[in-house]
Amino acid sequence: MGTDGAEGFRADGEGPSRVVVLSPFAISAYAVTNAQFGDFVRETGYTTDAERLNWSFVFRNFVPEALRDRISTAPARTPWWLPVPRAYWAQPEGPGSTILDRLDHPVVHVSWDDAQAYCGWSGTRLPTEAEWEYAAGGGTTGSPFPWGDELTPRGEHRCNIWQGDFPDTNTAEDGYLGTAPVNAFPPNGYGLFNVVGNVWEWCEDSFSPDYHRLSAHLDPLWTEEDAPKSLRGGSFLCHASYCNRYRVAARSSNTVDSSAGNVGFRVVRRTSETT
């Protein structure tokens, strides 16, 4: 796990690299889709954190101009995120938007708490950071990407990230301005699709920049009361100039009730729990 390479973000605690031991587990090939999350909501009547709070973060380029002009606040360090009223998983850009043409895309605007609720319904759980990283590597050893060392081998795009000048111009050379279908691009060596780019994926662990020094050697899982939770994989908004976190070892975090238009999740089971 982890990296000692120069490309890593030291403040994120991407290293030191180390060997860990994991019990066998099964992980979903795809991130949870809009269609799957819709089944959960219809059966349970679940209300997401974004719905309860009545807003969620949407990338500014996706917000209609008339609505954008009415939003007067944005995070000082990331002004490209706008708190859009009534944006949630089923209308990801706010009122008037829909997922009906994106049922095979990853669900977004889901918090860590929302992902936990889905797991409880589906008999699954979120992956630990160690499980996620092992699966994302696809059998590679020490490579930054699930397919190897080059971002675009032979000029071929292997993930959905930002091309161009962030945050103003996305040339969409990989074919997507926003999220892509969960089965876009070739799978890694373990058959997993889109583990880097597309959407950030929640993990079970609490986030700590000292994770690799504090967590166990066997089945590591770091938990800390009231701490933010870990995210892995980067998203369609990641770019080398700003967020070079579409790498297997890269990490990020957010609070348990936070949501945004580039955050989703995938699920796991212990192999003894599978049927």
mmCIF file of C-alpha atoms in Angstrom:
data_model
loop_
_atom_site.group_PDB
_atom_site.id
_atom_site.type_symbol
_atom_site.label_atom_id
_atom_site.label_comp_id
_atom_site.label_asym_id
_atom_site.label_seq_id
_atom_site.Cartn_x
_atom_site.Cartn_y
_atom_site.Cartn_z
ATOM 1 C CA MET A 1 0.000 0.000 0.000
ATOM 2 C CA GLY A 2 0.931 3.632 -0.402
ATOM 3 C CA THR A 3 3.701 5.336 -2.326
ATOM 4 C CA ASP A 4 7.031 6.959 -1.633
ATOM 5 C CA GLY A 5 7.084 8.551 -5.086
ATOM 6 C CA ALA A 6 7.458 12.255 -5.753
ATOM 7 C CA GLU A 7 3.994 12.379 -7.317
ATOM 8 C CA GLY A 8 2.343 11.667 -3.958
ATOM 9 C CA PHE A 9 0.781 14.346 -1.780
ATOM 10 C CA ARG A 10 2.678 14.216 1.526
ATOM 11 C CA ALA A 11 -0.055 16.120 3.382
ATOM 12 C CA ASP A 12 -2.577 13.446 2.340
ATOM 13 C CA GLY A 13 -0.530 10.695 3.960
ATOM 14 C CA GLU A 14 -0.013 8.625 0.811
ATOM 15 C CA GLY A 15 2.998 6.940 2.382
ATOM 16 C CA PRO A 16 5.204 5.455 3.547
ATOM 17 C CA SER A 17 4.625 2.463 1.316
ATOM 18 C CA ARG A 18 4.220 -0.805 3.195
ATOM 19 C CA VAL A 19 3.037 -4.405 2.963
ATOM 20 C CA VAL A 20 -0.348 -5.303 4.460
ATOM 21 C CA VAL A 21 -2.239 -8.581 4.652
ATOM 22 C CA LEU A 22 -5.919 -8.807 3.734
ATOM 23 C CA SER A 23 -8.535 -11.465 4.305
ATOM 24 C CA PRO A 24 -10.297 -12.564 1.097
ATOM 25 C CA PHE A 25 -13.118 -10.287 -0.049
ATOM 26 C CA ALA A 26 -15.358 -9.706 -3.038
ATOM 27 C CA ILE A 27 -15.742 -6.221 -4.523
ATOM 28 C CA SER A 28 -18.226 -4.918 -7.057
ATOM 29 C CA ALA A 29 -16.893 -4.468 -10.579
ATOM 30 C CA TYR A 30 -18.762 -1.167 -10.886
ATOM 31 C CA ALA A 31 -19.634 1.803 -8.739
ATOM 32 C CA VAL A 32 -23.250 1.776 -7.558
ATOM 33 C CA THR A 33 -25.410 3.161 -10.374
ATOM 34 C CA ASN A 34 -28.304 5.597 -10.421
ATOM 35 C CA ALA A 35 -30.577 2.681 -11.288
ATOM 36 C CA GLN A 36 -29.392 0.632 -8.304
ATOM 37 C CA PHE A 37 -29.655 3.532 -5.883
ATOM 38 C CA GLY A 38 -33.126 4.260 -7.245
ATOM 39 C CA ASP A 39 -34.198 0.707 -6.405
ATOM 40 C CA PHE A 40 -32.982 1.259 -2.846
ATOM 41 C CA VAL A 41 -34.852 4.560 -2.481
ATOM 42 C CA ARG A 42 -38.097 3.187 -3.920
ATOM 43 C CA GLU A 43 -38.042 0.180 -1.613
ATOM 44 C CA THR A 44 -37.070 2.001 1.580
ATOM 45 C CA GLY A 45 -38.236 5.590 1.108
ATOM 46 C CA TYR A 46 -34.758 6.736 2.124
ATOM 47 C CA THR A 47 -33.999 10.474 2.103
ATOM 48 C CA THR A 48 -30.381 11.449 1.421
ATOM 49 C CA ASP A 49 -28.415 14.051 3.355
ATOM 50 C CA ALA A 50 -28.492 16.365 0.321
ATOM 51 C CA GLU A 51 -32.294 16.219 0.344
ATOM 52 C CA ARG A 52 -32.468 16.858 4.085
ATOM 53 C CA LEU A 53 -30.066 19.786 3.830
ATOM 54 C CA ASN A 54 -31.839 20.959 0.642
ATOM 55 C CA TRP A 55 -28.601 21.579 -1.299
ATOM 56 C CA SER A 56 -25.446 19.947 -2.593
ATOM 57 C CA PHE A 57 -22.267 21.029 -4.379
ATOM 58 C CA VAL A 58 -22.425 21.164 -8.187
ATOM 59 C CA PHE A 59 -19.532 22.034 -10.513
ATOM 60 C CA ARG A 60 -20.226 25.576 -11.702
ATOM 61 C CA ASN A 61 -19.948 24.782 -15.444
ATOM 62 C CA PHE A 62 -22.931 22.434 -15.090
ATOM 63 C CA VAL A 63 -25.196 24.973 -13.371
ATOM 64 C CA PRO A 64 -27.576 26.860 -15.701
ATOM 65 C CA GLU A 65 -26.567 30.508 -15.988
ATOM 66 C CA ALA A 66 -29.850 31.837 -14.582
ATOM 67 C CA LEU A 67 -29.446 29.680 -11.485
ATOM 68 C CA ARG A 68 -25.738 30.372 -11.208
ATOM 69 C CA ASP A 69 -26.381 34.112 -11.063
ATOM 70 C CA ARG A 70 -28.623 33.627 -8.020
ATOM 71 C CA ILE A 71 -25.972 31.797 -5.994
ATOM 72 C CA SER A 72 -23.837 34.303 -4.138
ATOM 73 C CA THR A 73 -21.624 31.996 -2.067
ATOM 74 C CA ALA A 74 -18.931 29.459 -2.939
ATOM 75 C CA PRO A 75 -15.975 27.958 -1.060
ATOM 76 C CA ALA A 76 -13.076 30.419 -1.111
ATOM 77 C CA ARG A 77 -10.467 27.769 -1.957
ATOM 78 C CA THR A 78 -12.615 25.945 -4.547
ATOM 79 C CA PRO A 79 -14.896 28.560 -6.133
ATOM 80 C CA TRP A 80 -15.835 26.176 -8.951
ATOM 81 C CA TRP A 81 -18.145 24.377 -6.489
ATOM 82 C CA LEU A 82 -21.553 26.006 -6.054
ATOM 83 C CA PRO A 83 -24.052 25.076 -3.314
ATOM 84 C CA VAL A 84 -27.074 24.456 -5.513
ATOM 85 C CA PRO A 85 -30.518 24.361 -3.854
ATOM 86 C CA ARG A 86 -32.431 21.096 -4.395
ATOM 87 C CA ALA A 87 -29.502 19.362 -6.079
ATOM 88 C CA TYR A 88 -29.469 15.705 -5.077
ATOM 89 C CA TRP A 89 -28.905 12.267 -6.584
ATOM 90 C CA ALA A 90 -32.012 12.271 -8.839
ATOM 91 C CA GLN A 91 -31.497 15.819 -10.149
ATOM 92 C CA PRO A 92 -27.724 16.155 -10.056
ATOM 93 C CA GLU A 93 -27.505 19.680 -11.494
ATOM 94 C CA GLY A 94 -30.465 20.979 -9.521
ATOM 95 C CA PRO A 95 -34.089 21.607 -10.509
ATOM 96 C CA GLY A 96 -34.841 20.650 -14.101
ATOM 97 C CA SER A 97 -32.032 18.103 -14.395
ATOM 98 C CA THR A 98 -32.592 14.352 -14.472
ATOM 99 C CA ILE A 99 -30.804 11.010 -14.340
ATOM 100 C CA LEU A 100 -33.175 9.278 -16.762
ATOM 101 C CA ASP A 101 -30.502 9.364 -19.465
ATOM 102 C CA ARG A 102 -27.812 8.383 -16.927
ATOM 103 C CA LEU A 103 -29.202 5.311 -15.220
ATOM 104 C CA ASP A 104 -25.973 3.426 -15.928
ATOM 105 C CA HIS A 105 -23.818 6.242 -14.515
ATOM 106 C CA PRO A 106 -22.557 6.192 -10.922
ATOM 107 C CA VAL A 107 -24.912 7.721 -8.395
ATOM 108 C CA VAL A 108 -23.565 11.023 -7.043
ATOM 109 C CA HIS A 109 -24.557 13.474 -4.315
ATOM 110 C CA VAL A 110 -24.372 10.623 -1.812
ATOM 111 C CA SER A 111 -22.768 11.154 1.584
ATOM 112 C CA TRP A 112 -20.874 8.545 3.590
ATOM 113 C CA ASP A 113 -23.993 8.161 5.719
ATOM 114 C CA ASP A 114 -26.089 7.598 2.573
ATOM 115 C CA ALA A 115 -23.651 4.965 1.327
ATOM 116 C CA GLN A 116 -23.854 3.208 4.687
ATOM 117 C CA ALA A 117 -27.649 3.138 4.457
ATOM 118 C CA TYR A 118 -27.450 1.562 0.981
ATOM 119 C CA CYS A 119 -24.998 -1.036 2.280
ATOM 120 C CA GLY A 120 -27.336 -1.931 5.117
ATOM 121 C CA TRP A 121 -30.153 -2.486 2.624
ATOM 122 C CA SER A 122 -28.065 -4.478 0.136
ATOM 123 C CA GLY A 123 -26.202 -6.672 2.618
ATOM 124 C CA THR A 124 -22.839 -5.187 1.701
ATOM 125 C CA ARG A 125 -20.399 -2.700 3.179
ATOM 126 C CA LEU A 126 -17.939 -0.077 2.045
ATOM 127 C CA PRO A 127 -14.400 -1.222 1.258
ATOM 128 C CA THR A 128 -11.594 -0.389 3.609
ATOM 129 C CA GLU A 129 -8.857 1.746 2.103
ATOM 130 C CA ALA A 130 -6.609 -1.316 1.980
ATOM 131 C CA GLU A 131 -9.220 -3.416 0.176
ATOM 132 C CA TRP A 132 -9.923 -0.582 -2.250
ATOM 133 C CA GLU A 133 -6.251 -0.023 -3.045
ATOM 134 C CA TYR A 134 -5.505 -3.718 -3.518
ATOM 135 C CA ALA A 135 -8.481 -4.152 -5.843
ATOM 136 C CA ALA A 136 -7.815 -0.917 -7.726
ATOM 137 C CA GLY A 137 -4.252 -1.982 -8.461
ATOM 138 C CA GLY A 138 -5.560 -4.854 -10.539
ATOM 139 C CA GLY A 139 -2.492 -6.980 -9.880
ATOM 140 C CA THR A 140 0.068 -4.294 -10.714
ATOM 141 C CA THR A 141 2.886 -3.664 -8.240
ATOM 142 C CA GLY A 142 3.761 -0.084 -7.396
ATOM 143 C CA SER A 143 2.249 1.371 -10.564
ATOM 144 C CA PRO A 144 0.412 4.698 -10.219
ATOM 145 C CA PHE A 145 -2.520 3.594 -12.375
ATOM 146 C CA PRO A 146 -4.654 0.443 -12.417
ATOM 147 C CA TRP A 147 -3.264 -0.493 -15.834
ATOM 148 C CA GLY A 148 0.404 0.424 -15.317
ATOM 149 C CA ASP A 149 2.783 3.371 -15.349
ATOM 150 C CA GLU A 150 1.535 5.506 -18.260
ATOM 151 C CA LEU A 151 -1.616 7.619 -18.018
ATOM 152 C CA THR A 152 -2.479 7.226 -21.705
ATOM 153 C CA PRO A 153 -0.607 4.193 -23.077
ATOM 154 C CA ARG A 154 -0.220 4.494 -26.854
ATOM 155 C CA GLY A 155 -2.417 7.601 -26.643
ATOM 156 C CA GLU A 156 -5.429 5.658 -25.330
ATOM 157 C CA HIS A 157 -7.533 7.190 -22.582
ATOM 158 C CA ARG A 158 -8.156 4.707 -19.782
ATOM 159 C CA CYS A 159 -10.131 6.870 -17.344
ATOM 160 C CA ASN A 160 -12.491 9.834 -17.146
ATOM 161 C CA ILE A 161 -10.579 12.892 -15.932
ATOM 162 C CA TRP A 162 -10.208 16.541 -16.963
ATOM 163 C CA GLN A 163 -8.348 17.445 -20.152
ATOM 164 C CA GLY A 164 -7.527 21.054 -20.908
ATOM 165 C CA ASP A 165 -7.224 24.069 -18.604
ATOM 166 C CA PHE A 166 -8.831 23.453 -15.206
ATOM 167 C CA PRO A 167 -11.355 24.773 -14.210
ATOM 168 C CA ASP A 168 -12.262 26.729 -17.338
ATOM 169 C CA THR A 169 -11.840 24.495 -20.401
ATOM 170 C CA ASN A 170 -12.394 20.759 -20.609
ATOM 171 C CA THR A 171 -11.672 19.419 -24.079
ATOM 172 C CA ALA A 172 -13.286 16.089 -23.121
ATOM 173 C CA GLU A 173 -10.750 14.150 -25.161
ATOM 174 C CA ASP A 174 -11.690 11.056 -23.164
ATOM 175 C CA GLY A 175 -15.296 11.413 -24.376
ATOM 176 C CA TYR A 176 -16.954 12.817 -21.231
ATOM 177 C CA LEU A 177 -17.495 16.230 -19.687
ATOM 178 C CA GLY A 178 -19.213 14.835 -16.595
ATOM 179 C CA THR A 179 -19.678 11.304 -15.316
ATOM 180 C CA ALA A 180 -19.315 8.337 -17.644
ATOM 181 C CA PRO A 181 -21.215 5.029 -17.570
ATOM 182 C CA VAL A 182 -19.842 2.726 -14.889
ATOM 183 C CA ASN A 183 -18.568 0.283 -17.536
ATOM 184 C CA ALA A 184 -16.775 2.898 -19.640
ATOM 185 C CA PHE A 185 -13.120 2.172 -20.481
ATOM 186 C CA PRO A 186 -11.426 -1.232 -20.179
ATOM 187 C CA PRO A 187 -11.404 -2.954 -16.767
ATOM 188 C CA ASN A 188 -8.246 -3.467 -14.748
ATOM 189 C CA GLY A 189 -6.571 -6.818 -14.231
ATOM 190 C CA TYR A 190 -9.139 -7.839 -11.604
ATOM 191 C CA GLY A 191 -12.126 -6.878 -13.745
ATOM 192 C CA LEU A 192 -12.924 -3.573 -12.013
ATOM 193 C CA PHE A 193 -14.134 -0.619 -14.052
ATOM 194 C CA ASN A 194 -13.404 3.069 -13.457
ATOM 195 C CA VAL A 195 -11.632 2.744 -10.136
ATOM 196 C CA VAL A 196 -9.771 5.962 -10.892
ATOM 197 C CA GLY A 197 -11.440 9.023 -12.376
ATOM 198 C CA ASN A 198 -15.199 9.319 -12.908
ATOM 199 C CA VAL A 199 -16.254 9.646 -9.232
ATOM 200 C CA TRP A 200 -14.579 9.646 -5.853
ATOM 201 C CA GLU A 201 -15.489 6.518 -3.884
ATOM 202 C CA TRP A 202 -16.202 6.437 -0.164
ATOM 203 C CA CYS A 203 -14.250 3.990 2.006
ATOM 204 C CA GLU A 204 -15.025 2.639 5.475
ATOM 205 C CA ASP A 205 -12.022 4.234 7.188
ATOM 206 C CA SER A 206 -11.728 7.474 9.071
ATOM 207 C CA PHE A 207 -9.153 9.686 7.378
ATOM 208 C CA SER A 208 -5.788 10.435 8.958
ATOM 209 C CA PRO A 209 -2.622 11.715 7.260
ATOM 210 C CA ASP A 210 -0.823 9.227 9.539
ATOM 211 C CA TYR A 211 -2.941 6.308 8.318
ATOM 212 C CA HIS A 212 0.028 4.241 7.093
ATOM 213 C CA ARG A 213 1.841 4.691 10.408
ATOM 214 C CA LEU A 214 -1.174 4.119 12.655
ATOM 215 C CA SER A 215 -3.276 1.375 11.062
ATOM 216 C CA ALA A 216 -2.692 -2.331 11.497
ATOM 217 C CA HIS A 217 -0.633 -4.655 9.322
ATOM 218 C CA LEU A 218 -3.461 -7.235 9.116
ATOM 219 C CA ASP A 219 -6.781 -6.042 7.616
ATOM 220 C CA PRO A 220 -6.082 -2.372 8.388
ATOM 221 C CA LEU A 221 -9.073 -0.204 9.254
ATOM 222 C CA TRP A 222 -8.602 3.167 10.919
ATOM 223 C CA THR A 223 -11.534 4.531 12.924
ATOM 224 C CA GLU A 224 -11.574 7.807 14.821
ATOM 225 C CA GLU A 225 -14.612 9.439 16.376
ATOM 226 C CA ASP A 226 -15.865 12.595 14.601
ATOM 227 C CA ALA A 227 -13.118 12.368 11.969
ATOM 228 C CA PRO A 228 -13.766 12.819 8.240
ATOM 229 C CA LYS A 229 -14.021 9.681 6.117
ATOM 230 C CA SER A 230 -11.671 8.546 3.392
ATOM 231 C CA LEU A 231 -12.288 8.849 -0.337
ATOM 232 C CA ARG A 232 -10.351 7.114 -3.094
ATOM 233 C CA GLY A 233 -9.916 7.241 -6.852
ATOM 234 C CA GLY A 234 -10.278 10.865 -7.939
ATOM 235 C CA SER A 235 -13.007 12.032 -10.306
ATOM 236 C CA PHE A 236 -13.839 13.474 -13.702
ATOM 237 C CA LEU A 237 -12.707 16.862 -12.355
ATOM 238 C CA CYS A 238 -9.150 15.762 -11.507
ATOM 239 C CA HIS A 239 -6.321 17.318 -13.522
ATOM 240 C CA ALA A 240 -2.554 17.109 -13.171
ATOM 241 C CA SER A 241 -2.349 20.867 -12.534
ATOM 242 C CA TYR A 242 -4.647 20.756 -9.515
ATOM 243 C CA CYS A 243 -5.763 17.319 -8.310
ATOM 244 C CA ASN A 244 -3.402 14.610 -9.446
ATOM 245 C CA ARG A 245 -5.312 12.098 -7.346
ATOM 246 C CA TYR A 246 -6.457 9.715 -10.078
ATOM 247 C CA ARG A 247 -3.783 7.303 -8.846
ATOM 248 C CA VAL A 248 -4.099 4.049 -6.944
ATOM 249 C CA ALA A 249 -2.309 5.373 -3.843
ATOM 250 C CA ALA A 250 -4.008 8.783 -3.742
ATOM 251 C CA ARG A 251 -6.360 9.716 -0.889
ATOM 252 C CA SER A 252 -8.826 12.410 0.086
ATOM 253 C CA SER A 253 -11.558 12.913 2.672
ATOM 254 C CA ASN A 254 -14.786 14.639 3.600
ATOM 255 C CA THR A 255 -17.289 14.771 6.440
ATOM 256 C CA VAL A 256 -19.894 12.019 6.776
ATOM 257 C CA ASP A 257 -22.815 14.221 5.641
ATOM 258 C CA SER A 258 -21.044 15.925 2.713
ATOM 259 C CA SER A 259 -22.122 15.356 -0.871
ATOM 260 C CA ALA A 260 -21.161 16.606 -4.305
ATOM 261 C CA GLY A 261 -21.665 15.889 -7.978
ATOM 262 C CA ASN A 262 -18.470 13.833 -8.223
ATOM 263 C CA VAL A 263 -18.782 11.533 -5.189
ATOM 264 C CA GLY A 264 -20.135 7.963 -5.270
ATOM 265 C CA PHE A 265 -19.152 4.523 -3.956
ATOM 266 C CA ARG A 266 -18.791 0.797 -4.634
ATOM 267 C CA VAL A 267 -19.386 -2.067 -2.222
ATOM 268 C CA VAL A 268 -17.710 -5.219 -0.898
ATOM 269 C CA ARG A 269 -18.429 -8.454 0.954
ATOM 270 C CA ARG A 270 -16.147 -10.868 2.689
ATOM 271 C CA THR A 271 -16.031 -13.984 0.529
ATOM 272 C CA SER A 272 -17.607 -15.932 3.397
ATOM 273 C CA GLU A 273 -20.567 -13.524 3.170
ATOM 274 C CA THR A 274 -21.229 -14.103 -0.531
ATOM 275 C CA THR A 275 -23.994 -16.400 -1.793
#
